[in-house]
Short mmCIF file of C-alpha atoms in Angstrom, two decimals:
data_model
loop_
_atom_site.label_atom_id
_atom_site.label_comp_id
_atom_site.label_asym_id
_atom_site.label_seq_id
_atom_site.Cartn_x
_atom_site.Cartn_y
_atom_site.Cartn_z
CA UNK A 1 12.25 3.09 16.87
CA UNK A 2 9.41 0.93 18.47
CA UNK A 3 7.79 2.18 21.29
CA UNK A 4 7.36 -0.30 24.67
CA UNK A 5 5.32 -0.04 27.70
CA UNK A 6 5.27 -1.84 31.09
CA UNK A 7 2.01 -0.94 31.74
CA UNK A 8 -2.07 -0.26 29.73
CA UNK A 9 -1.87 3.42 30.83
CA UNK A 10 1.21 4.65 29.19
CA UNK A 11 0.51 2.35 26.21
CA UNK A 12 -2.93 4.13 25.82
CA UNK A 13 -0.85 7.28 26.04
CA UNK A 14 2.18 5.93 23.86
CA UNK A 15 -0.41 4.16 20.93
CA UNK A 16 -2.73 7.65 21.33
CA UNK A 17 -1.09 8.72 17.99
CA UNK A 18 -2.48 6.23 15.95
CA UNK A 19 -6.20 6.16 17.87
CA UNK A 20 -7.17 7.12 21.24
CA UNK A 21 -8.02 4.06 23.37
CA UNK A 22 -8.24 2.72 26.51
CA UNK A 23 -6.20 -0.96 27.66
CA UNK A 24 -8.13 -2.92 30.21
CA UNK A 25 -5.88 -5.99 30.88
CA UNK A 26 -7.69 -9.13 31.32
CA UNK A 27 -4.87 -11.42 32.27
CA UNK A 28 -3.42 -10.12 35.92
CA UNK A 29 -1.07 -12.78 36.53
CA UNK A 30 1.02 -12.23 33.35
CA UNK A 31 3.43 -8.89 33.29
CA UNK A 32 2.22 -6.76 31.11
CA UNK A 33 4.13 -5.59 27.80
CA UNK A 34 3.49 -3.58 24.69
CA UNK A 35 4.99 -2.67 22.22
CA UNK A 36 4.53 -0.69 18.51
CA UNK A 37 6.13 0.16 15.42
CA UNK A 38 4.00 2.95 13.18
CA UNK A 39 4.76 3.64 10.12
CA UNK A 40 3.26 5.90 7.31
CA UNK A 41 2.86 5.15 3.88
CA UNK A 42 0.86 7.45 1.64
CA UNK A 43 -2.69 7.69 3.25
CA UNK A 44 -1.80 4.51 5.08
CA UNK A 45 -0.49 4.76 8.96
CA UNK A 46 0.81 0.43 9.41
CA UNK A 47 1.63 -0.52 12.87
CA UNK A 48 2.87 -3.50 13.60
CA UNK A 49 1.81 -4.17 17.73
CA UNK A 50 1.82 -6.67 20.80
CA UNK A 51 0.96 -7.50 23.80
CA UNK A 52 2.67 -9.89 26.31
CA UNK A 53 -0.34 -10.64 27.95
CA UNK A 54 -4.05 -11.02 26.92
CA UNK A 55 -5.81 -7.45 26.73
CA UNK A 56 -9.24 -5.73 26.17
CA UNK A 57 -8.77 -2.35 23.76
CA UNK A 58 -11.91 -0.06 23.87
CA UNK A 59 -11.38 2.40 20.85
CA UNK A 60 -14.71 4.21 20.01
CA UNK A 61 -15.24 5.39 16.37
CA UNK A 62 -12.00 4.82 14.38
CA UNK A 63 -13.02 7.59 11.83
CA UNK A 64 -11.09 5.44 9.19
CA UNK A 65 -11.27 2.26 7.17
CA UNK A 66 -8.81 -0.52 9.19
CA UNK A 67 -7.86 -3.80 8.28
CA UNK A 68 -6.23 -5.62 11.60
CA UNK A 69 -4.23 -8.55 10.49
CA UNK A 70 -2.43 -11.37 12.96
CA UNK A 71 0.47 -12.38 12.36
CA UNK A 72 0.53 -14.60 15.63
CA UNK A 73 -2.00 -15.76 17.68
CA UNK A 74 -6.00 -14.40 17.55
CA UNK A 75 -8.04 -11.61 17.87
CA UNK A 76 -12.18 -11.11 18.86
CA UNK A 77 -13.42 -7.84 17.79
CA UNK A 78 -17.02 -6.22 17.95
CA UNK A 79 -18.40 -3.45 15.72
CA UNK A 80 -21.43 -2.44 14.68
CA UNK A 81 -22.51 -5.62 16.44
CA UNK A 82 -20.90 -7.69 14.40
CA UNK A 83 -18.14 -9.93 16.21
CA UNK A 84 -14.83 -11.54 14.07
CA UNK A 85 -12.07 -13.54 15.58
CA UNK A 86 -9.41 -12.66 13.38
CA UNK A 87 -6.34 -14.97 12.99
CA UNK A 88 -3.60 -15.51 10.15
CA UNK A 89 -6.45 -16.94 7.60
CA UNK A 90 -8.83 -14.00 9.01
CA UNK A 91 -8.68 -10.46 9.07
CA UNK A 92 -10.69 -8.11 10.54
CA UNK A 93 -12.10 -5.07 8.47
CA UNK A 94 -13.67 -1.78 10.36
CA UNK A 95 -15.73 1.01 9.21
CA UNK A 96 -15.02 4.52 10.03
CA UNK A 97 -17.94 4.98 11.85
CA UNK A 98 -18.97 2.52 15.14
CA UNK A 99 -17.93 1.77 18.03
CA UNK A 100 -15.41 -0.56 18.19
CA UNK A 101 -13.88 -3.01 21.08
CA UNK A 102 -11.16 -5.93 20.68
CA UNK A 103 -12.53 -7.56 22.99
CA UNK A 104 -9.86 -10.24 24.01
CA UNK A 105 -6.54 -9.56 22.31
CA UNK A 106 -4.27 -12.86 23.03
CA UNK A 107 -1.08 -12.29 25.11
CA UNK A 108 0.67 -14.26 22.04
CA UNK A 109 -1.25 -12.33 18.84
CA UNK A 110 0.90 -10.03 16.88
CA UNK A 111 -0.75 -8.04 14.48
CA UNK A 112 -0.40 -6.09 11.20
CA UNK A 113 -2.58 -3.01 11.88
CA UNK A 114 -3.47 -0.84 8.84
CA UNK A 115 -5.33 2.20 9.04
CA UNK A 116 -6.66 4.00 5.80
CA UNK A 117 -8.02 7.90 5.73
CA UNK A 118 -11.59 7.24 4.28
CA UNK A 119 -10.89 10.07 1.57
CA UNK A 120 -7.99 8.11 -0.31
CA UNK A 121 -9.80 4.51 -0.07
CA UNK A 122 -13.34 6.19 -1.75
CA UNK A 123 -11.59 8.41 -4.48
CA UNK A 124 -9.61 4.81 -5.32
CA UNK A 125 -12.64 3.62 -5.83
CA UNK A 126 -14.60 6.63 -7.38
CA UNK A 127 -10.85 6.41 -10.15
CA UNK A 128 -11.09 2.98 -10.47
CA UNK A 129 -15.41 3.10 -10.66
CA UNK A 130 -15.05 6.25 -13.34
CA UNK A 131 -17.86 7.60 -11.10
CA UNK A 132 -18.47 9.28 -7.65
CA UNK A 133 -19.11 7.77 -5.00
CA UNK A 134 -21.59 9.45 -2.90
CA UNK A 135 -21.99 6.45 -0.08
CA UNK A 136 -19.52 5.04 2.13
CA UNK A 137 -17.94 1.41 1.35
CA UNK A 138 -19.45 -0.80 3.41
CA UNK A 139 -16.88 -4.05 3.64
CA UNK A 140 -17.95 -7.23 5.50
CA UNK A 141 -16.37 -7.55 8.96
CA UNK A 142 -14.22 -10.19 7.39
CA UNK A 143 -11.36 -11.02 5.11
CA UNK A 144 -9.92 -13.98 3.78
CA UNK A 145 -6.53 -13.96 4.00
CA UNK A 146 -5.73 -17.90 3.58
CA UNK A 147 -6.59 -18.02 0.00
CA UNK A 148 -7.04 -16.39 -3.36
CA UNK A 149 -7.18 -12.47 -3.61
CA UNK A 150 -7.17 -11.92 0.25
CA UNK A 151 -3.91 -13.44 0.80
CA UNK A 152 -1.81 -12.24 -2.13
CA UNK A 153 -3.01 -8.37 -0.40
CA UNK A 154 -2.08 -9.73 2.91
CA UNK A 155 1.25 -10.80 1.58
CA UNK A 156 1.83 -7.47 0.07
CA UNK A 157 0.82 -5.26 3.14
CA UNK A 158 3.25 -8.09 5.31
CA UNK A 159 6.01 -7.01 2.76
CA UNK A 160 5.17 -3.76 2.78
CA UNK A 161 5.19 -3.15 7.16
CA UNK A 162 8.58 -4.96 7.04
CA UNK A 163 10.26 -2.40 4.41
CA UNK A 164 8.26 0.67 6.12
CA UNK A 165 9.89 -0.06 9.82
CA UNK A 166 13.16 0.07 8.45
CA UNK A 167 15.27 3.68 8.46
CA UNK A 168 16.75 2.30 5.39
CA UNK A 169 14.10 0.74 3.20
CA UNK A 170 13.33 1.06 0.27
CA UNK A 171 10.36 3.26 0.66
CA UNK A 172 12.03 5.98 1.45
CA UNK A 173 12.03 6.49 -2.49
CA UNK A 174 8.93 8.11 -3.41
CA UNK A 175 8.54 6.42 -6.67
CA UNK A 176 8.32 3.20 -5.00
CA UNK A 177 6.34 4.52 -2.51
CA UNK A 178 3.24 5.42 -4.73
CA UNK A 179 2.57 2.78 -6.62
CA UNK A 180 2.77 0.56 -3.53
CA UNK A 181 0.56 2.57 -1.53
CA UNK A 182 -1.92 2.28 -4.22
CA UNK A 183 -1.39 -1.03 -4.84
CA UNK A 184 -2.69 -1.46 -1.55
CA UNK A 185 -5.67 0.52 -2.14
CA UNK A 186 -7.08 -1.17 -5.20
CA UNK A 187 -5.91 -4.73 -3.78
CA UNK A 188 -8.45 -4.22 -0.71
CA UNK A 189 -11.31 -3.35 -3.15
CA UNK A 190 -10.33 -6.18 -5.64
CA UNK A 191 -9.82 -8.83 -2.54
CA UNK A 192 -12.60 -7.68 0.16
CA UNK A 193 -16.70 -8.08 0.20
CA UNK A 194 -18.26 -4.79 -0.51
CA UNK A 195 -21.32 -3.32 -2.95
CA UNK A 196 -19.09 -1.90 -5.47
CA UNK A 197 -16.86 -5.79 -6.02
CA UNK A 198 -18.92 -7.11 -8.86
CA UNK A 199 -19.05 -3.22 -10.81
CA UNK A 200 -14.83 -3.56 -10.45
CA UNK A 201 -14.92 -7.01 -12.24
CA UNK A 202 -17.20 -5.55 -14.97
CA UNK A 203 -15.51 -4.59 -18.17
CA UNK A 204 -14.73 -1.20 -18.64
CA UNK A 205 -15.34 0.47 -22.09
CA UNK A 206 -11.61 1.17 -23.66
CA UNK A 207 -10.47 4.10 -24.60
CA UNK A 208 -9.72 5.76 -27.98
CA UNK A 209 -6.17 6.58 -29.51
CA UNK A 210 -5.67 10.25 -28.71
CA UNK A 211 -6.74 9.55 -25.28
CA UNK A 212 -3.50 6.90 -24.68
CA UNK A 213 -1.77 9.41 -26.76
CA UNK A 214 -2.61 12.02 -24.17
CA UNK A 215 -2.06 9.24 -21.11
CA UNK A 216 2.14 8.63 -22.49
CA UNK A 217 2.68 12.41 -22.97
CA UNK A 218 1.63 12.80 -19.51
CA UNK A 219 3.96 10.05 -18.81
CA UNK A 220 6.74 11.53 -19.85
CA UNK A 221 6.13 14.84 -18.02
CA UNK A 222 5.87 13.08 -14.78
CA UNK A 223 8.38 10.17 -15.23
CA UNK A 224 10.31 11.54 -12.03
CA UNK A 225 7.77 11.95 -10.18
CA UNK A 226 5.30 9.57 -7.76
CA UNK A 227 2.15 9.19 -10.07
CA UNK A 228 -0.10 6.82 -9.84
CA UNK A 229 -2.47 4.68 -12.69
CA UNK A 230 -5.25 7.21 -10.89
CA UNK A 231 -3.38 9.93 -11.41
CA UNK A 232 -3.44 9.10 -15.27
CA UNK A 233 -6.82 8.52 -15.80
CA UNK A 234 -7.72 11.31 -13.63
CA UNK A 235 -5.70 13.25 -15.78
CA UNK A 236 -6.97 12.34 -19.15
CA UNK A 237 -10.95 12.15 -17.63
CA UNK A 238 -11.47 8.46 -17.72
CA UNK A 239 -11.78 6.00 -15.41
CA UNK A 240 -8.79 3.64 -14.38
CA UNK A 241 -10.45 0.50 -15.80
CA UNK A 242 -10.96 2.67 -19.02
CA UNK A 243 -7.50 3.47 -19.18
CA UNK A 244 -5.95 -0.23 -18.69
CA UNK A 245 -8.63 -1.54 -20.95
CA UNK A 246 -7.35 1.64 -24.14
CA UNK A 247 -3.67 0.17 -23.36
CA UNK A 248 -4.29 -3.50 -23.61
CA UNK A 249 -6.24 -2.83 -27.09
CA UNK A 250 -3.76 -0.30 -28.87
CA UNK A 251 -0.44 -1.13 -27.46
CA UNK A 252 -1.20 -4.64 -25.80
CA UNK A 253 0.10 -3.74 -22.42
CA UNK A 254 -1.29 -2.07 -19.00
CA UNK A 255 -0.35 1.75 -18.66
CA UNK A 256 1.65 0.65 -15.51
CA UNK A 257 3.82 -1.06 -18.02
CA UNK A 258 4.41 1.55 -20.45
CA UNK A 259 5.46 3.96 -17.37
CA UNK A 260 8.48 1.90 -16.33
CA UNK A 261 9.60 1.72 -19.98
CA UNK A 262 9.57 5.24 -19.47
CA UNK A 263 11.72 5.18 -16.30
CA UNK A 264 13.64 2.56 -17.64
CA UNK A 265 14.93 4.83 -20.98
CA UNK A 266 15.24 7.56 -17.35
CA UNK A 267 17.27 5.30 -15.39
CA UNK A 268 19.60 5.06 -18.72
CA UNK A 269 20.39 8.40 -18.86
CA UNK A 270 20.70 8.59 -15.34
CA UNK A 271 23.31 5.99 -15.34
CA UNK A 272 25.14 7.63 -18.55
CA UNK A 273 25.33 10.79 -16.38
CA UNK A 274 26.61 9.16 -13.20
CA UNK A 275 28.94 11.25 -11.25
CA UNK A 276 32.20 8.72 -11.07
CA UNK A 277 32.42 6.76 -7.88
CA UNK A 278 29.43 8.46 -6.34
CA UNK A 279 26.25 6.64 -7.44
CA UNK A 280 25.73 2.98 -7.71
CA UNK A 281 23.46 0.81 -10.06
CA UNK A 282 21.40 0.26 -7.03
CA UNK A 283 20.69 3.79 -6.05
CA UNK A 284 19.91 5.02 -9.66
CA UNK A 285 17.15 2.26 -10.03
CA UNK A 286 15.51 2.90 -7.20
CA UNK A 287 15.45 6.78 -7.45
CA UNK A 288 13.48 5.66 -10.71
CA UNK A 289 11.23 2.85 -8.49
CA UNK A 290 12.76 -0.36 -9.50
CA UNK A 291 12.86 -2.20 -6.41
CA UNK A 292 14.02 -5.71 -7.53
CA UNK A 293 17.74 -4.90 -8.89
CA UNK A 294 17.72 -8.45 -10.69
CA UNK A 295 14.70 -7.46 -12.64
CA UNK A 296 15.82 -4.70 -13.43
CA UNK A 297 18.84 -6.03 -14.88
CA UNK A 298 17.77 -8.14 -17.05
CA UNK A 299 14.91 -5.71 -18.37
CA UNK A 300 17.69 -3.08 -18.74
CA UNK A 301 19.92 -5.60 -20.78
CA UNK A 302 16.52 -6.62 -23.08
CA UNK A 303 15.81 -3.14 -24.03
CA UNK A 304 19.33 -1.68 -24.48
CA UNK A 305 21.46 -4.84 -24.84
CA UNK A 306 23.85 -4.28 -21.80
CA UNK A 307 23.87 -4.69 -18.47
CA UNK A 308 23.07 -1.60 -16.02
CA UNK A 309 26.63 -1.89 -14.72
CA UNK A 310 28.30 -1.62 -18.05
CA UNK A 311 26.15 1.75 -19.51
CA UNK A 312 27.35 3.44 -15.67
CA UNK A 313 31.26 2.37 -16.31
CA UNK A 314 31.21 3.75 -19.40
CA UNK A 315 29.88 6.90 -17.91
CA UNK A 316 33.05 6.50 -15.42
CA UNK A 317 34.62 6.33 -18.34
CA UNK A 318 34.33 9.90 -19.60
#
């Protein structure tokens, strides 16, 4: 449930779960209004936030990586002396450490607010790197999010807040959960300006034979439950560019792949098994993290030759 507020002090003490800050409002003549949605995904808290009239937000250190994203309207934002007006081409990125003001939040600017615990985003990278990584990432103030890279992961987080704020979404499924809260991860390395971006588009040396050998057994164990492609490679002590580059060479397909063929032969038995009347096609593929049921069919139908719906009546069937 969202939470409002009539006025800055009880939305300072309202928002005080995601950071503590203080609401100076800059616009007197306009009522004021607030209101939030927060939502947690992995090591990701999203918020999705407004005000009805224009605002100045004095937060301190955030102690996390943020990315502040408008969906309406603009956004002027200081840190480390470094000012960004963010707007739906622009979004603003923040370091953990700094202080940080929004300086003029617009009474029309709706924004996608994504805060990241600093652990998760630098052990993505230290997975994806192979290496540790002993500073922190230092990302320009900056993101594009009108073209290329920038706005396919601003399209993805968008997609992401609107299935988070719903009681009934489809995140609620851990193995779609996982992969989408790392997708998010890796996406803001691949898409934003930091040190480590040109050592991520480096090729990676592949991996040999037992090692993917070792990667699908470990597949298989974990099928049901919420791995990631880091998880892998942490497991068999490469890095996750190693890993993707060992699948595309021996079995000419990403690791990522080769999991949900895994699921897939799952969500077959699964269906086979069905309890008569009580599960549905739906609810079977997303316990095993297919989100798009259309997809889903028609992969189901290419590697078994029948549709989803026919191997779960013939389970009915028994």
């Amino acid at each position: 449930m969202p939470l409002w507020a009539g006025d800055a002090e009880t939305a300072a003490e309202l928002g005080s779960t995601f950071y503590p800050y203080r609401v100076d409002p800059l616009d007197t003549s306009s009522p004021f209004d607030w209101v939030m949605s927060i939502g947690q995904l992995g090591p990701m808290c999203i918020v999705d936030c407004e005000y009805g009239s224009e605002v100045r937000v004095v937060l301190g250190e955030l102690g996390s990586y943020h990315v502040t994203i408008p969906l309406t309207g603009s956004l002027v934002s200081t840190q480390h002396r470094s000012t960004v007006t963010a707007t739906p081409s622009t979004a603003a990125v923040y370091q953990p450490v700094g202080a940080t003001v929004l300086d003029r939040w617009g009474g029309n600017c709706r924004v996608l607010g994504i805060k990241i615990e600093t652990a998760a985003l630098e052990s993505t990278l230290a997975d994806s790197l192979g290496r540790d990584i002993t500073t922190p990432i230092e990302f320009g103030p900056s993101l594009d999010i009108g073209t290329g890279p920038g706005r396919g992961w601003a399209e993805l987080a968008t997609a992401v807040s609107t299935q988070i704020h719903r009681g009934d979404g489809i995140l609620n499924q851990p193995l779609v959960a996982a992969p989408l809260a790392n997708a998010l991860l890796t996406g803001l390395l691949a898409a934003a300006d930091h040190p480590f971006r040109a050592a991520l588009a480096d090729p990676a040396p592949g991996c040999r034979p037992p090692v993917i050998s070792r990667a699908i057994d470990f597949m298989h164990e974990h099928a049901d439950e919420p791995i990631t492609i880091a998880d892998i490679a942490r497991y068999c002590s490469v890095s996750v560019r190693t890993l993707q580059q060992g699948f595309h060479r021996h079995l000419g397909q990403p690791p990522l792949r080769h999991l949900r063929q895994v699921r897939l032969a799952r969500a077959r038995a699964s269906l086979k098994a069905a309890h008569p009347y009580q599960d549905t096609v739906g609810s079977i593929a997303h316990r095993w993290g297919f989100t798009h049921l259309g997809r889903f069919a028609s992969d189901y139908q290419a590697a078994f030759g029948e549709l989803p719906s026919v191997s779960l009546s013939a389970g009915r069937g028994r």
